[in-house]
Amino acid sequence: MGTLLIILLVLWLLWPYIMKWVQRLMARRAEDILRRMTGQPTRREEKRRRKQADRNRAARPESPRAPEPHPARMMREVAEDVQFTEELDYSESRLDFEEETPRGRRVYHERQVEDAQYTEIRKESK
């Protein structure tokens, strides 16, 4: 009888820690199930692959690493120049129009852009 009371007392004292452990366990299982459903490796498989990659990296000699190019240089290599022409003909430089709404009438005044500034980007000649 005394042993049973001691076990119940220990369980009662450690109950918050036991519940946290069970919640973490269930969260890990739910994550693994979700990963499996989306086609990703589970945490255990990911850990195993990481260890294998570390072993492979340690087995082969270090090769000199090429510096990564600057992002602007990478963008220049894949960017394409596009030419376009947009012609708009407005008889006025200002447009006024009205709109009926349940709250009343709204009047809009818009100025049209007559000229725009732009920057031309040219490729470097090699």
CSV table of C-alpha atoms in Angstrom, one decimal:
chain,number,residue,atom,x,y,z
A,1,MET,CA,0.0,0.0,0.0
A,2,GLY,CA,2.8,2.4,0.8
A,3,THR,CA,4.5,1.7,-2.6
A,4,LEU,CA,1.3,2.6,-4.4
A,5,LEU,CA,1.0,5.9,-2.4
A,6,ILE,CA,4.6,6.8,-3.3
A,7,ILE,CA,4.0,6.1,-7.0
A,8,LEU,CA,0.8,8.2,-7.0
A,9,LEU,CA,2.6,11.0,-5.2
A,10,VAL,CA,5.5,11.0,-7.7
A,11,LEU,CA,3.0,11.0,-10.6
A,12,TRP,CA,1.1,13.8,-9.0
A,13,LEU,CA,4.3,15.9,-8.6
A,14,LEU,CA,5.7,15.1,-12.0
A,15,TRP,CA,2.4,15.4,-13.9
A,16,PRO,CA,3.1,18.8,-15.6
A,17,TYR,CA,6.4,17.4,-16.9
A,18,ILE,CA,4.9,14.2,-18.1
A,19,MET,CA,2.2,16.2,-20.0
A,20,LYS,CA,4.7,18.4,-21.6
A,21,TRP,CA,6.7,15.4,-22.7
A,22,VAL,CA,3.5,13.7,-24.1
A,23,GLN,CA,2.6,16.9,-26.0
A,24,ARG,CA,6.0,17.2,-27.6
A,25,LEU,CA,5.9,13.5,-28.6
A,26,MET,CA,2.4,14.0,-30.2
A,27,ALA,CA,3.6,17.2,-32.0
A,28,ARG,CA,6.6,15.4,-33.4
A,29,ARG,CA,4.4,12.5,-34.6
A,30,ALA,CA,2.0,14.9,-36.2
A,31,GLU,CA,4.9,16.7,-37.9
A,32,ASP,CA,6.2,13.5,-39.3
A,33,ILE,CA,2.8,12.5,-40.6
A,34,LEU,CA,2.4,15.9,-42.2
A,35,ARG,CA,5.8,15.7,-43.8
A,36,ARG,CA,5.1,12.2,-45.1
A,37,MET,CA,1.8,13.4,-46.6
A,38,THR,CA,3.5,16.3,-48.4
A,39,GLY,CA,6.3,14.1,-49.7
A,40,GLN,CA,9.1,15.5,-47.5
A,41,PRO,CA,11.4,13.3,-45.5
A,42,THR,CA,10.6,12.8,-41.9
A,43,ARG,CA,12.9,14.2,-39.2
A,44,ARG,CA,14.6,10.9,-38.7
A,45,GLU,CA,15.3,10.5,-42.5
A,46,GLU,CA,16.5,14.1,-42.7
A,47,LYS,CA,18.9,13.5,-39.8
A,48,ARG,CA,20.2,10.3,-41.4
A,49,ARG,CA,20.7,12.1,-44.7
A,50,ARG,CA,22.6,14.9,-43.0
A,51,LYS,CA,24.9,12.5,-41.2
A,52,GLN,CA,25.6,10.7,-44.5
A,53,ALA,CA,26.3,14.0,-46.2
A,54,ASP,CA,28.7,14.9,-43.4
A,55,ARG,CA,30.5,11.6,-43.8
A,56,ASN,CA,30.8,12.1,-47.5
A,57,ARG,CA,32.1,15.6,-47.1
A,58,ALA,CA,34.7,14.4,-44.6
A,59,ALA,CA,35.8,11.5,-46.9
A,60,ARG,CA,36.6,13.7,-49.9
A,61,PRO,CA,39.4,16.3,-49.8
A,62,GLU,CA,38.5,20.0,-49.6
A,63,SER,CA,38.4,21.7,-53.0
A,64,PRO,CA,39.0,25.4,-53.3
A,65,ARG,CA,35.7,27.0,-53.3
A,66,ALA,CA,34.9,29.5,-56.0
A,67,PRO,CA,33.5,32.8,-54.7
A,68,GLU,CA,29.9,33.3,-55.5
A,69,PRO,CA,29.2,36.1,-58.0
A,70,HIS,CA,27.6,39.3,-56.9
A,71,PRO,CA,23.7,39.3,-57.2
A,72,ALA,CA,23.8,42.2,-59.6
A,73,ARG,CA,26.2,40.3,-62.0
A,74,MET,CA,23.9,37.3,-61.8
A,75,MET,CA,20.9,39.5,-62.7
A,76,ARG,CA,22.8,41.0,-65.7
A,77,GLU,CA,23.5,37.5,-67.0
A,78,VAL,CA,19.8,36.4,-67.0
A,79,ALA,CA,18.1,39.7,-67.7
A,80,GLU,CA,16.5,40.5,-71.0
A,81,ASP,CA,16.0,43.9,-72.5
A,82,VAL,CA,12.6,44.5,-73.8
A,83,GLN,CA,11.5,47.3,-76.1
A,84,PHE,CA,8.0,48.5,-76.2
A,85,THR,CA,6.2,51.5,-77.4
A,86,GLU,CA,3.1,52.9,-75.7
A,87,GLU,CA,1.1,55.6,-77.5
A,88,LEU,CA,-1.7,57.4,-75.7
A,89,ASP,CA,-3.5,60.3,-77.1
A,90,TYR,CA,-5.5,62.5,-74.7
A,91,SER,CA,-7.2,65.6,-75.9
A,92,GLU,CA,-6.9,67.1,-72.5
A,93,SER,CA,-4.2,67.2,-69.8
A,94,ARG,CA,-6.8,66.9,-67.1
A,95,LEU,CA,-9.8,64.5,-66.9
A,96,ASP,CA,-12.9,65.2,-64.7
A,97,PHE,CA,-15.6,62.6,-64.2
A,98,GLU,CA,-18.3,61.8,-61.7
A,99,GLU,CA,-19.5,58.7,-60.1
A,100,GLU,CA,-22.9,58.0,-58.4
A,101,THR,CA,-22.6,56.2,-55.1
A,102,PRO,CA,-25.2,55.4,-52.4
A,103,ARG,CA,-23.7,58.2,-50.3
A,104,GLY,CA,-23.8,60.8,-53.0
A,105,ARG,CA,-21.9,62.0,-56.0
A,106,ARG,CA,-18.1,61.7,-56.2
A,107,VAL,CA,-16.1,63.9,-58.5
A,108,TYR,CA,-12.6,62.8,-59.7
A,109,HIS,CA,-10.0,65.1,-61.1
A,110,GLU,CA,-7.0,63.4,-62.7
A,111,ARG,CA,-4.0,64.9,-64.4
A,112,GLN,CA,-2.5,62.9,-67.2
A,113,VAL,CA,1.2,62.3,-67.5
A,114,GLU,CA,2.6,63.9,-70.5
A,115,ASP,CA,6.2,62.8,-70.2
A,116,ALA,CA,8.0,60.2,-68.2
A,117,GLN,CA,11.6,59.9,-67.1
A,118,TYR,CA,13.3,56.6,-67.6
A,119,THR,CA,16.8,55.1,-67.4
A,120,GLU,CA,18.1,53.0,-70.2
A,121,ILE,CA,20.2,50.1,-69.2
A,122,ARG,CA,22.7,48.8,-71.7
A,123,LYS,CA,24.7,45.6,-71.7
A,124,GLU,CA,28.4,45.8,-71.3
A,125,SER,CA,30.4,45.0,-74.4
A,126,LYS,CA,32.7,42.1,-73.9
